[in-house]
Amino acid sequence: MGWACGWVYMQTAAPPAEALPAGPQSVRQLREAEEAAPVFQYAGKAAKRKDRVFVWGFSYSGALGVPSFVKPDVSWKKPRRIQSTPYRLETEEKISSAACGYGFTLLSSKTTDITKVWGMGLNKDSQLGFQRSIRDRTKGYEYVLEPSPIPLPLEKPQQTRVLQVSCGRAHSLILTDSEGVFAMGNNSYGQCGRKVVEDETYSESHLIHQLKEFDSRVVQVVCGQDHSLFRTKKGAVYACGWGADGQTGLGHYSITSVPTKLCGDITGVNIIQVSSYGDCCLAVSDEGDVFGWGNSEYLQLASVTETTQVNVPRHLPFKIGKVKEAACGGTGNMVLTEEGNVFVWGYGILGKGPNLIETAVPEMIPPSLFGCSDFSPDIRVAHIRCGLSQFAALTNRGELFVWGKNLRGCLGTGRMEDQYFPWRVTVPGEVVDVACGVDHMVSMVKSFT
Amino acid sequence: LQPPAPGYGSALHLSGGGAEAATGPDTVSVAVRGPRFRELKIGAGHRLDVKASGVFVLGIGHGNKLLTDLYNCHLTKVYTVGGLFGKATDDFSDTGKLVEKTTFDHITREKLERILAVIQGTNHKALLMHSNIDMKTQEAYELAVKGLIRPMGKSPPIIIAIRCLQFTLPEFQLEIQCLHETQQYLRKIVHEIGLELKSSAVCTQVRRIRDGVFTLDDALLRTQWNLKNIQNAIWDCQLKVKTEIEKTLGHQDKSPLHKMDVEMAQAADS
């Protein structure tokens, strides 16, 4: 195309086409032709990096948000059951927070527009709110195949911002900056923070419960399998929901339907991060200590007790340095220290080869597996995330490493085998954040240029 | 008396003439003795194409066998590659036919380094995939931790490490450590980096600074191509080459076949 423009230019300017010999041209003529060639601009000087969302994993639940995977728009295409490598999801707004539940996904943006949260996937318990069906205006969808807006009953919809979302097995939590926490979905164990109603039907429900009674503003919400955790600005942790494994940490094994403050070893401690996805919970204090409670059948808390259920937060006396972040999976746990080292313990594919199946004491994953070498010595792990049986780590260079059970292609490596040590996921961009679910993952990525 | 053979004699004459002044057979001139080396078997190591420069390994006589052994070690090579933003040519170098000119004022060093990190990442994956090790074994994990996984057979070109040495728009210089590559492949990488940055780039220089165990310090300049320097160079590198071959191929002696041979020999003796 460049030469076509050049030809037009030469028509208006001096030599006609016959003057230039067809054979080899002299260096001077070549240089002149080169100088006369037009310059194309693909990106301006102030070009901004674009924000993108990539999804991968099991698609039939609709959790990936790509309808053509489930119902192809052309008759000759086959439905795609598993998307084994990252696939770009087009979104209207910049997504700041994403969460993967058990077969569904929530995406949220910090915008002041009316629509702040989108949901896709399983909706049999209204975990995505009420999605009105187009065909029958009185019914709702059971499966939502593409990101659909979730209407929130906000008092000031054009001022309030959604900070974070979290998803559990059949319920979800949405955190706002000034209107507390909104909970939707299944409430059979009180995980939505409201009283359990007997024989309540959760599908096609319009009910979204608002939670505001905490000691201070809630800054983080975490959904476990059937329980919810809230961390407040003052460093306290509240819980509600299913407690048979002690995951509510309130000193008993029954259900709780009102968010209640936890005591135990975290009384008076300023907690800066909480994590949970299955039935075990971890909390990190500002001094770098780790506290755990909940299920310990897989040696998650075996360093302090032999009992398989712990219903009060206990301090885990690990001598691994100051802990910055913790991530709790279904059977395995992971922490990240201030130096950037990753430690794993628990049961399952922990990331140190097929020989390490279970350990009660944290073991470090060698930094060389995350790309740290003599050639690039300053690579560190910046964030860690856990799915039900997968682990993910984000480095400071924006690379994503995954390992664990490759359930229905959820690791995104392109292969269907389980991964026994950290493996890079090829994403066309710098990975900013990742959310792990049971059989799918969502990542927020910034493009390179 | 035979006059020295053309070509051979002149090269050897340069050093032989002035240096030796002692008694004995050395005082007899080359013209009398004839050339010291009548036939030399010279083999070349990894190729270097016309537009590239740098370390080029040659083997003489017994060295040819060592060359084959070194090739089977699959050691990495390091290049400094110079690039220029703003244009794209058909053969990816700055002497080719111009295809397109683009702007490049939006390119910064951070953007370039991000692209390089991704290139290194995907190539690291390719490295693990082509090394023919089952990823599910503990052995694979151990080797991955030590960084010793490497394809020990034929594989497409793989970049082990890449980093930016200099960056002054529109020029930049990269250091690339690679395996099984060709220089044209490196030029293509420069072109693709240009495309990825939404501009275009051509390669201005490809210079090999290391080939396996041989570095720039071991290499002889054009002015140093005489017998004494060559002899000294061979002598200095002997130990390095021997240790590298033993280290990489030596553990293959412990393979089952070798053990079987030893057992059979022992059985035959008894």
XYZ file of C-alpha atoms in Angstrom:
719
model
C 0.000 0.000 0.000
C 2.965 2.275 0.712
C 4.204 1.968 -2.842
C 0.778 2.785 -4.220
C 0.824 6.130 -2.385
C 4.362 6.701 -3.535
C 3.342 6.193 -7.123
C 0.584 8.793 -6.828
C 3.085 11.216 -5.291
C 5.501 10.699 -8.155
C 2.776 11.386 -10.691
C 2.268 14.936 -9.450
C 5.973 15.601 -8.808
C 8.882 15.412 -11.263
C 10.063 12.318 -13.188
C 7.488 10.319 -15.172
C 7.598 6.536 -14.736
C 9.711 5.869 -17.861
C 12.603 8.037 -16.594
C 13.408 5.536 -13.785
C 15.130 2.510 -15.334
C 13.618 -0.852 -14.522
C 17.013 -2.375 -13.752
C 19.228 -1.867 -10.662
C 19.050 1.725 -9.467
C 22.013 3.634 -8.118
C 22.467 4.141 -4.403
C 21.517 7.789 -4.706
C 18.248 6.984 -6.500
C 17.379 4.335 -3.918
C 18.056 6.767 -1.101
C 15.940 9.439 -2.722
C 13.084 6.995 -3.241
C 13.412 5.952 0.364
C 13.275 9.504 1.597
C 10.232 10.220 -0.514
C 8.324 7.246 0.826
C 5.393 8.153 3.111
C 5.609 7.507 6.845
C 2.764 5.573 8.477
C 1.691 6.169 12.033
C 0.167 3.232 13.888
C 0.364 4.640 17.390
C 0.584 8.285 18.400
C 3.103 9.667 20.882
C 0.475 9.829 23.633
C -1.005 6.404 22.888
C -2.365 4.844 26.064
C -2.131 1.213 27.027
C -5.460 -0.540 26.737
C -7.107 -2.587 29.464
C -8.271 -6.015 28.443
C -9.949 -9.041 30.006
C -8.934 -12.598 29.130
C -10.877 -15.726 30.081
C -10.187 -19.439 29.801
C -11.493 -22.749 31.130
C -14.828 -24.546 30.955
C -17.350 -22.688 28.859
C -20.648 -24.629 28.903
C -21.754 -22.995 32.165
C -21.500 -19.637 30.403
C -18.895 -18.509 32.935
C -16.514 -17.395 30.181
C -19.025 -14.936 28.813
C -18.621 -15.946 25.147
C -22.015 -17.154 23.859
C -20.582 -18.527 20.622
C -18.677 -21.166 22.606
C -21.958 -22.600 23.908
C -24.293 -21.767 21.015
C -22.289 -21.164 17.833
C -23.698 -18.365 15.699
C -22.926 -20.276 12.499
C -24.339 -23.749 11.865
C -21.108 -25.361 10.711
C -19.134 -24.366 13.827
C -19.023 -26.766 16.758
C -19.564 -25.636 20.348
C -16.318 -25.163 22.255
C -16.483 -26.993 25.569
C -13.075 -25.965 26.844
C -11.067 -22.870 26.035
C -7.586 -24.012 26.960
C -5.667 -20.783 26.244
C -6.495 -17.150 27.149
C -9.313 -15.718 25.019
C -10.067 -12.015 24.877
C -13.414 -10.908 26.241
C -14.716 -7.601 24.885
C -16.062 -5.380 27.668
C -17.537 -1.913 27.437
C -15.852 -0.528 30.534
C -12.488 -0.934 32.202
C -12.891 -3.865 34.582
C -11.175 -3.257 37.922
C -12.215 -6.359 39.842
C -13.233 -9.862 38.810
C -14.224 -12.943 40.769
C -14.815 -16.531 39.716
C -17.355 -18.608 41.555
C -18.382 -22.238 41.094
C -19.546 -21.986 37.471
C -20.150 -18.225 37.293
C -18.176 -14.988 37.078
C -18.630 -11.406 38.234
C -16.891 -8.414 36.684
C -17.022 -4.939 38.187
C -15.826 -1.490 37.219
C -15.116 1.608 39.323
C -17.301 3.716 37.089
C -19.990 6.132 38.232
C -22.326 4.995 35.444
C -25.507 3.168 36.393
C -24.160 -0.244 35.353
C -21.203 -1.179 37.506
C -21.318 -4.978 37.773
C -21.722 -7.641 35.098
C -22.298 -11.315 35.672
C -22.254 -14.461 33.549
C -22.588 -18.201 34.070
C -24.772 -20.247 36.378
C -27.722 -18.358 37.845
C -29.838 -21.102 39.383
C -29.609 -19.464 42.823
C -29.778 -15.879 41.554
C -26.123 -15.426 42.363
C -26.102 -13.008 39.416
C -29.254 -11.263 40.527
C -32.446 -11.437 38.534
C -31.713 -11.702 34.801
C -35.007 -11.067 33.059
C -35.637 -13.415 30.163
C -36.423 -11.709 26.851
C -38.819 -14.399 25.718
C -40.896 -14.448 28.918
C -40.727 -11.217 30.920
C -41.840 -12.945 34.130
C -39.087 -15.532 34.147
C -35.357 -15.258 34.666
C -32.434 -16.959 32.980
C -30.844 -20.021 34.587
C -27.658 -19.668 32.560
C -26.320 -16.291 31.490
C -24.060 -16.690 28.479
C -22.617 -13.194 28.121
C -21.695 -10.417 30.585
C -25.062 -8.995 31.673
C -25.579 -5.965 33.908
C -26.622 -6.641 37.479
C -28.950 -3.928 38.776
C -28.019 -2.888 42.324
C -30.480 -1.118 44.664
C -28.126 1.822 45.292
C -29.269 5.024 46.970
C -26.850 7.161 44.980
C -26.133 5.141 41.825
C -24.235 7.972 40.163
C -21.856 8.538 43.054
C -21.244 5.180 44.660
C -18.418 3.100 43.241
C -18.056 -0.681 43.350
C -14.646 -1.552 44.733
C -14.534 -5.346 44.729
C -16.593 -8.453 44.001
C -16.323 -11.986 45.344
C -18.064 -15.256 44.457
C -18.625 -18.475 46.348
C -20.376 -21.723 45.460
C -23.841 -20.214 44.965
C -23.667 -16.712 46.403
C -21.819 -13.495 45.672
C -20.785 -10.330 47.488
C -20.335 -6.840 46.037
C -18.383 -4.220 48.000
C -19.132 -0.522 47.478
C -17.265 2.474 48.839
C -20.111 4.169 50.676
C -23.129 1.871 50.740
C -21.766 -1.228 52.426
C -21.889 -4.743 51.016
C -24.559 -6.263 48.776
C -25.148 -10.016 48.952
C -27.081 -12.146 46.467
C -27.661 -15.803 45.840
C -28.190 -18.844 47.987
C -28.875 -18.183 51.645
C -29.618 -21.665 52.978
C -26.797 -21.299 55.495
C -27.067 -17.578 56.064
C -24.087 -16.829 53.846
C -25.830 -13.728 52.487
C -25.968 -12.275 55.981
C -29.741 -12.445 56.418
C -32.006 -14.773 58.340
C -32.551 -18.170 56.746
C -36.105 -18.518 55.392
C -37.315 -22.100 55.282
C -38.179 -23.486 51.844
C -37.100 -20.284 50.140
C -36.662 -20.635 46.364
C -33.508 -18.898 45.359
C -33.875 -19.111 41.601
C -35.452 -16.104 39.848
C -35.256 -14.147 43.100
C -35.040 -10.351 43.035
C -33.700 -10.151 46.578
C -30.379 -8.382 47.057
C -29.506 -7.909 50.709
C -27.547 -4.881 51.912
C -25.160 -5.224 54.880
C -24.069 -2.104 56.720
C -23.644 -3.010 60.403
C -19.902 -3.322 60.940
C -17.520 -1.576 63.312
C -16.094 0.460 60.431
C -16.133 0.560 56.646
C -15.684 -2.834 54.970
C -12.574 -2.886 52.793
C -12.463 -6.507 51.609
C -15.095 -9.200 51.050
C -14.255 -12.870 50.590
C -16.580 -15.738 49.736
C -15.752 -19.208 50.868
C -17.700 -22.177 49.574
C -20.819 -21.499 51.687
C -19.661 -18.769 54.042
C -18.704 -15.103 53.800
C -15.885 -13.108 55.377
C -15.730 -9.318 55.739
C -12.614 -7.365 56.663
C -13.110 -3.854 58.023
C -10.883 -0.782 57.992
C -10.154 -1.175 61.695
C -8.604 -4.579 61.037
C -11.463 -6.740 62.318
C -12.926 -9.779 60.549
C -16.642 -10.635 60.427
C -18.142 -13.913 59.216
C -21.466 -15.531 58.477
C -22.729 -18.697 56.790
C -21.982 -22.420 57.068
C -19.827 -23.339 60.024
C -19.624 -27.147 60.202
C -15.880 -27.019 59.614
C -15.452 -23.988 61.832
C -14.884 -21.776 58.834
C -16.869 -18.941 60.406
C -14.317 -18.926 63.229
C -16.938 -17.910 65.800
C -16.286 -20.698 68.296
C -19.114 -23.002 67.233
C -19.994 -25.350 64.390
C -23.471 -24.114 63.497
C -24.625 -21.645 60.872
C -24.583 -17.896 61.385
C -26.991 -15.654 59.541
C -25.767 -12.262 60.772
C -22.176 -11.113 60.209
C -20.437 -11.532 63.560
C -16.964 -10.403 64.633
C -14.269 -13.050 65.078
C -12.159 -13.317 68.212
C -9.589 -15.977 69.034
C -5.972 -15.168 68.231
C -6.922 -12.233 66.004
C -8.557 -10.207 68.778
C -7.021 -6.767 68.713
C -4.827 -7.633 65.742
C -4.900 -5.376 62.697
C -5.677 -7.783 59.859
C -4.680 -6.504 56.427
C -5.819 -9.374 54.225
C -8.215 -12.350 54.404
C -8.500 -15.255 51.977
C -10.754 -18.250 51.508
C -12.259 -20.297 48.711
C -13.157 -23.702 50.131
C -13.687 -24.425 53.806
C -10.401 -23.134 55.204
C -9.561 -19.473 55.881
C -6.325 -17.527 56.280
C -5.708 -13.987 57.535
C -2.543 -11.856 57.449
C -1.802 -9.155 60.024
C 0.091 -5.938 59.464
C 3.058 -7.407 61.343
C 3.360 -10.288 58.899
C 1.773 -13.043 61.000
C -0.550 -15.673 59.574
C -3.760 -16.832 61.262
C -5.920 -19.736 60.127
C -9.223 -21.386 60.949
C -11.720 -23.765 59.358
C -11.132 -27.117 57.726
C -7.857 -28.830 58.512
C -8.487 -32.291 57.036
C -5.711 -31.679 54.553
C -3.060 -30.581 57.069
C -3.742 -26.891 56.442
C -3.610 -26.114 60.179
C -1.772 -29.244 61.312
C 1.159 -27.126 62.439
C -0.829 -26.000 65.492
C -3.396 -28.730 66.078
C -4.263 -32.294 65.226
C -7.997 -31.689 65.102
C -9.484 -31.609 61.629
C -11.768 -28.658 62.299
C -10.685 -25.421 63.957
C -13.486 -23.013 64.798
C -11.457 -20.191 66.359
C -8.680 -18.260 64.574
C -5.280 -19.672 65.548
C -1.879 -18.087 64.962
C 0.282 -20.248 62.677
C 3.850 -19.957 63.962
C 5.750 -20.234 60.693
C 9.367 -19.062 60.631
C 9.453 -17.970 56.998
C 9.750 -14.214 57.295
C 7.203 -11.439 57.206
C 4.133 -12.519 55.260
C 2.614 -10.056 52.826
C -0.256 -11.980 51.244
C -2.051 -15.294 51.748
C -4.198 -17.376 49.428
C -6.403 -20.275 50.479
C -7.515 -22.992 48.130
C -9.651 -26.078 48.596
C -6.958 -28.353 49.962
C -3.755 -26.321 49.652
C -2.629 -22.962 51.017
C -0.038 -20.475 49.852
C 1.630 -17.377 51.317
C 3.857 -14.694 49.841
C 6.564 -13.118 51.985
C 7.926 -9.580 51.861
C 11.051 -10.829 50.060
C 8.900 -12.171 47.256
C 9.156 -15.874 48.117
C 6.209 -18.229 47.737
C 5.514 -20.932 50.330
C 2.948 -23.730 49.918
C 1.503 -26.348 52.235
C -1.529 -28.600 52.495
C -2.516 -31.413 50.166
C -2.618 -31.867 46.420
C -0.424 -30.665 43.590
C 1.527 -28.052 45.555
C 4.013 -27.006 42.882
C 7.219 -28.786 43.842
C 6.970 -31.742 41.507
C 4.855 -34.897 41.714
C 6.668 -36.130 44.825
C 5.337 -33.409 47.122
C 1.704 -34.346 47.747
C 1.192 -33.155 51.284
C 2.985 -31.173 53.929
C 1.905 -29.491 57.133
C 4.852 -27.110 57.162
C 5.261 -24.490 54.412
C 7.807 -25.308 51.715
C 9.324 -22.665 49.472
C 8.969 -22.812 45.708
C 12.398 -21.994 44.189
C 12.385 -18.501 42.611
C 14.110 -19.853 39.499
C 10.791 -21.419 38.505
C 9.285 -17.933 38.230
C 11.967 -16.763 35.817
C 14.511 -15.468 38.329
C 18.019 -16.222 37.024
C 21.487 -14.641 36.643
C 20.246 -12.918 33.511
C 17.227 -11.363 35.288
C 17.872 -11.409 39.037
C 15.242 -8.881 40.088
C 12.118 -10.845 39.206
C 9.849 -11.236 42.226
C 6.371 -12.626 42.754
C 4.042 -9.709 43.381
C 0.641 -11.360 44.011
C -0.713 -14.842 44.624
C -4.195 -16.263 44.020
C -5.848 -19.621 44.640
C -8.604 -21.523 42.911
C -10.154 -24.690 44.287
C -7.247 -26.916 43.244
C -5.080 -24.506 41.291
C -2.547 -21.828 42.243
C -1.580 -18.676 40.389
C 1.304 -16.247 40.887
C 1.859 -12.840 39.259
C 5.416 -11.526 38.941
C 6.507 -7.910 38.994
C 7.166 -8.185 35.237
C 3.505 -8.922 34.609
C 3.892 -12.636 33.919
C 1.336 -15.180 35.098
C 2.430 -18.573 36.427
C -0.070 -21.336 37.205
C 0.116 -24.836 38.615
C -2.189 -27.451 40.086
C -4.957 -29.653 38.758
C -5.897 -28.753 35.226
C -9.616 -29.251 35.623
C -11.262 -28.758 32.210
C -8.407 -26.661 30.933
C -8.656 -24.038 33.663
C -4.883 -23.521 33.890
C -4.763 -21.892 30.479
C -1.529 -23.560 29.443
C -2.998 -24.999 26.252
C -2.471 -28.556 27.482
C -4.921 -30.754 29.353
C -2.411 -32.337 31.760
C -2.008 -31.325 35.382
C 0.923 -29.051 36.046
C 3.263 -30.039 38.873
C 5.428 -26.902 38.947
C 4.845 -23.230 38.013
C 4.283 -22.796 34.304
C 3.952 -19.574 32.327
C 0.620 -18.721 30.720
C 1.146 -16.871 27.451
C -0.995 -13.746 27.614
C -0.585 -10.957 25.025
C -0.086 -8.222 27.578
C 1.029 -7.474 31.117
C -1.162 -9.370 33.591
C -2.393 -7.027 36.306
C -4.710 -9.349 38.234
C -6.179 -12.831 37.967
C -9.210 -14.504 39.533
C -9.279 -18.296 39.878
C -12.381 -20.436 40.050
C -13.085 -24.147 40.074
C -12.819 -24.771 36.349
C -12.177 -21.370 34.823
C -10.044 -18.248 35.307
C -10.358 -14.568 34.427
C -7.458 -12.128 34.146
C -7.178 -8.363 33.807
C -4.406 -7.429 31.402
C -2.814 -4.199 30.184
C -1.694 -4.204 26.570
C 1.997 -3.617 25.863
C 1.820 -0.389 23.916
C 64.862 -28.212 -3.281
C 61.291 -27.457 -3.873
C 59.958 -23.944 -3.658
C 57.275 -23.588 -0.987
C 53.770 -24.336 -2.245
C 51.836 -21.182 -3.117
C 49.434 -19.992 -0.428
C 50.676 -22.176 2.451
C 54.212 -20.956 2.362
C 53.362 -17.263 2.408
C 51.153 -17.508 5.487
C 53.663 -19.459 7.506
C 56.530 -17.335 6.309
C 55.260 -14.275 8.173
C 55.813 -15.683 11.640
C 58.493 -18.254 10.918
C 60.938 -15.716 9.487
C 61.591 -13.179 12.208
C 60.938 -15.023 15.470
C 63.361 -17.924 15.420
C 67.042 -17.171 15.558
C 68.381 -20.126 17.543
C 70.805 -22.862 16.438
C 69.787 -26.243 15.159
C 67.413 -27.341 12.434
C 65.233 -24.246 12.926
C 67.779 -22.036 11.304
C 67.186 -23.763 8.007
C 64.688 -21.563 6.210
C 61.288 -22.555 5.026
C 62.433 -22.363 1.468
C 64.719 -25.334 2.223
C 62.453 -27.403 4.437
C 59.218 -26.856 2.655
C 56.031 -25.930 4.448
C 55.656 -27.430 7.908
C 52.093 -28.466 7.350
C 51.314 -29.959 3.948
C 47.717 -30.896 4.479
C 45.435 -29.481 7.070
C 41.928 -30.732 7.651
C 39.962 -27.682 8.680
C 36.330 -27.839 9.701
C 33.956 -25.036 10.585
C 31.662 -24.804 13.576
C 28.334 -22.959 13.640
C 27.730 -20.899 10.528
C 27.948 -17.128 10.344
C 26.339 -15.527 7.314
C 27.769 -12.798 5.099
C 26.257 -9.791 6.877
C 27.125 -10.985 10.392
C 30.381 -10.860 12.300
C 31.915 -12.211 15.470
C 33.268 -15.430 16.902
C 33.648 -18.212 14.346
C 35.002 -21.531 15.569
C 37.249 -23.667 13.345
C 38.703 -27.071 14.058
C 42.048 -28.341 12.765
C 42.850 -32.021 12.418
C 41.777 -33.801 15.603
C 39.779 -30.699 16.443
C 37.130 -31.719 13.911
C 36.097 -34.594 16.135
C 35.908 -32.211 19.065
C 33.720 -29.960 16.897
C 31.223 -32.795 16.454
C 31.233 -33.409 20.196
C 30.686 -29.712 20.883
C 27.794 -29.676 18.440
C 26.179 -32.543 20.322
C 26.505 -30.607 23.578
C 23.974 -28.089 22.238
C 25.595 -25.131 23.966
C 24.115 -21.679 23.666
C 25.433 -18.761 21.635
C 25.262 -15.094 22.552
C 24.823 -12.285 20.024
C 24.682 -8.489 20.176
C 22.007 -7.411 17.740
C 21.646 -3.792 16.696
C 18.303 -2.460 15.486
C 16.820 0.706 14.022
C 13.215 1.788 14.403
C 11.299 3.534 11.688
C 11.481 1.325 8.644
C 10.762 -2.183 7.459
C 12.597 -3.927 4.642
C 12.045 -7.172 2.784
C 15.043 -9.028 4.232
C 14.784 -7.417 7.705
C 18.221 -5.759 7.447
C 19.016 -2.117 6.718
C 20.410 -2.921 3.266
C 17.203 -4.434 1.960
C 14.463 -3.025 -0.209
C 12.249 -0.601 1.707
C 8.735 -1.858 2.384
C 7.328 0.736 4.794
C 8.338 3.663 6.988
C 6.614 4.284 10.331
C 6.756 6.686 13.234
C 8.518 5.593 16.403
C 8.281 8.502 18.821
C 5.834 6.575 21.010
C 8.374 3.849 21.804
C 9.987 3.917 25.237
C 12.513 1.652 26.887
C 9.827 0.215 29.214
C 7.646 -0.833 26.295
C 10.598 -2.519 24.637
C 11.522 -4.340 27.819
C 7.967 -5.569 28.256
C 8.031 -7.085 24.782
C 11.398 -8.667 25.528
C 10.022 -10.208 28.725
C 7.208 -11.826 26.772
C 9.558 -13.109 24.081
C 11.708 -14.643 26.777
C 8.646 -16.186 28.424
C 7.260 -17.866 25.309
C 10.690 -19.098 24.347
C 11.180 -20.527 27.817
C 8.000 -22.524 27.307
C 9.281 -23.740 23.944
C 12.549 -24.704 25.656
C 10.745 -26.935 28.128
C 8.467 -28.416 25.466
C 11.218 -29.365 23.026
C 13.500 -30.894 25.585
C 11.495 -34.120 25.400
C 11.182 -34.565 29.126
C 7.927 -35.740 30.654
C 6.691 -32.741 32.649
C 5.010 -35.002 35.173
C 8.195 -36.452 36.624
C 10.136 -35.267 39.650
C 13.234 -35.274 37.428
C 11.670 -32.641 35.182
C 10.965 -30.496 38.250
C 14.560 -30.808 39.500
C 16.009 -29.847 36.129
C 13.584 -26.936 35.748
C 14.634 -25.561 39.142
C 18.311 -25.702 38.172
C 17.576 -24.262 34.739
C 19.239 -27.207 33.047
C 16.404 -28.200 30.765
C 17.623 -27.800 27.197
C 16.718 -29.597 23.967
C 19.506 -32.077 23.309
C 18.359 -32.815 19.799
C 16.983 -30.982 16.798
C 14.613 -28.133 17.630
C 13.439 -24.859 16.130
C 15.413 -21.758 17.140
C 14.929 -20.947 20.822
C 15.872 -17.758 22.639
C 17.154 -18.508 26.118
C 17.531 -14.908 27.265
C 17.133 -11.494 25.694
C 17.781 -8.069 27.157
C 18.233 -4.482 26.039
C 21.755 -3.095 26.314
C 21.284 0.346 24.777
C 18.278 2.392 23.816
C 18.576 5.758 22.070
C 15.747 6.348 19.613
C 15.755 5.322 16.826
C 18.599 2.875 17.559
C 18.698 0.087 20.106
C 20.952 -2.814 20.923
C 19.950 -6.216 22.317
C 21.906 -9.088 23.764
C 20.368 -12.408 22.767
C 21.365 -15.818 24.103
C 19.977 -18.527 21.846
C 20.076 -22.104 20.662
C 19.762 -23.675 17.170
C 19.347 -20.269 15.587
C 20.348 -18.641 12.304
C 21.360 -15.008 11.953
C 18.389 -14.402 9.683
C 16.136 -15.631 12.494
C 17.611 -12.957 14.750
C 16.944 -10.309 12.126
C 13.383 -11.555 11.917
C 13.059 -11.188 15.707
C 14.096 -7.528 15.392
C 11.464 -7.052 12.689
C 8.796 -8.681 14.880
C 9.736 -6.524 17.856
C 9.131 -3.527 15.651
C 5.705 -4.833 14.654
C 4.761 -5.628 18.239
C 5.565 -2.044 19.249
C 3.203 -0.790 16.516
C 6.074 0.507 14.437
C 8.731 -1.244 12.372
C 12.386 -2.098 12.841
C 15.346 -3.331 10.800
C 18.443 -5.081 11.988
C 21.670 -3.156 11.519
C 24.190 -5.479 13.120
C 24.478 -9.119 14.182
C 27.649 -9.936 16.081
C 28.294 -13.246 17.788
C 30.112 -12.623 21.038
C 30.075 -16.158 22.391
C 29.786 -19.597 20.835
C 29.544 -22.297 23.515
C 32.774 -21.951 25.507
C 34.518 -19.572 23.072
C 34.197 -15.846 23.832
C 35.446 -12.696 22.135
C 38.607 -12.818 24.254
C 39.570 -16.189 22.784
C 38.982 -15.084 19.203
C 41.799 -13.951 16.897
C 41.481 -10.697 14.949
C 42.228 -10.568 11.228
C 45.649 -9.111 11.997
C 46.428 -11.993 14.318
C 45.922 -14.817 11.830
C 49.380 -16.396 12.018
C 50.759 -19.738 13.165
C 52.004 -18.724 16.606
C 48.708 -17.091 17.620
C 46.707 -20.004 16.290
C 48.871 -22.462 18.207
C 48.533 -20.420 21.403
C 44.773 -20.112 20.969
C 44.353 -23.856 20.519
C 46.508 -24.514 23.573
C 44.534 -22.075 25.772
C 41.150 -23.449 24.825
C 41.993 -27.120 25.119
C 41.170 -27.420 28.786
C 37.908 -25.457 28.495
C 36.647 -27.586 25.632
C 37.585 -30.835 27.359
C 35.782 -29.948 30.608
C 32.652 -28.787 28.801
C 32.401 -31.931 26.693
C 32.947 -34.145 29.714
C 30.390 -32.228 31.746
C 27.637 -32.355 29.147
C 28.273 -35.625 27.360
C 30.107 -37.328 30.190
C 26.973 -38.219 32.104
C 25.820 -40.100 29.042
C 28.546 -42.627 29.828
C 26.478 -43.645 32.783
C 23.676 -44.652 30.411
C 22.250 -48.218 30.662
C 24.049 -49.340 27.487
C 27.413 -48.499 28.941
C 26.557 -50.277 32.188
C 25.540 -53.375 30.204
C 28.852 -53.347 28.360
C 30.754 -53.161 31.627
C 28.724 -56.016 33.108
C 29.215 -58.178 30.053
C 32.928 -57.497 30.114
C 33.076 -58.448 33.798
C 31.038 -61.615 33.154
C 33.338 -62.577 30.293
C 36.384 -62.128 32.536
C 35.078 -64.325 35.353
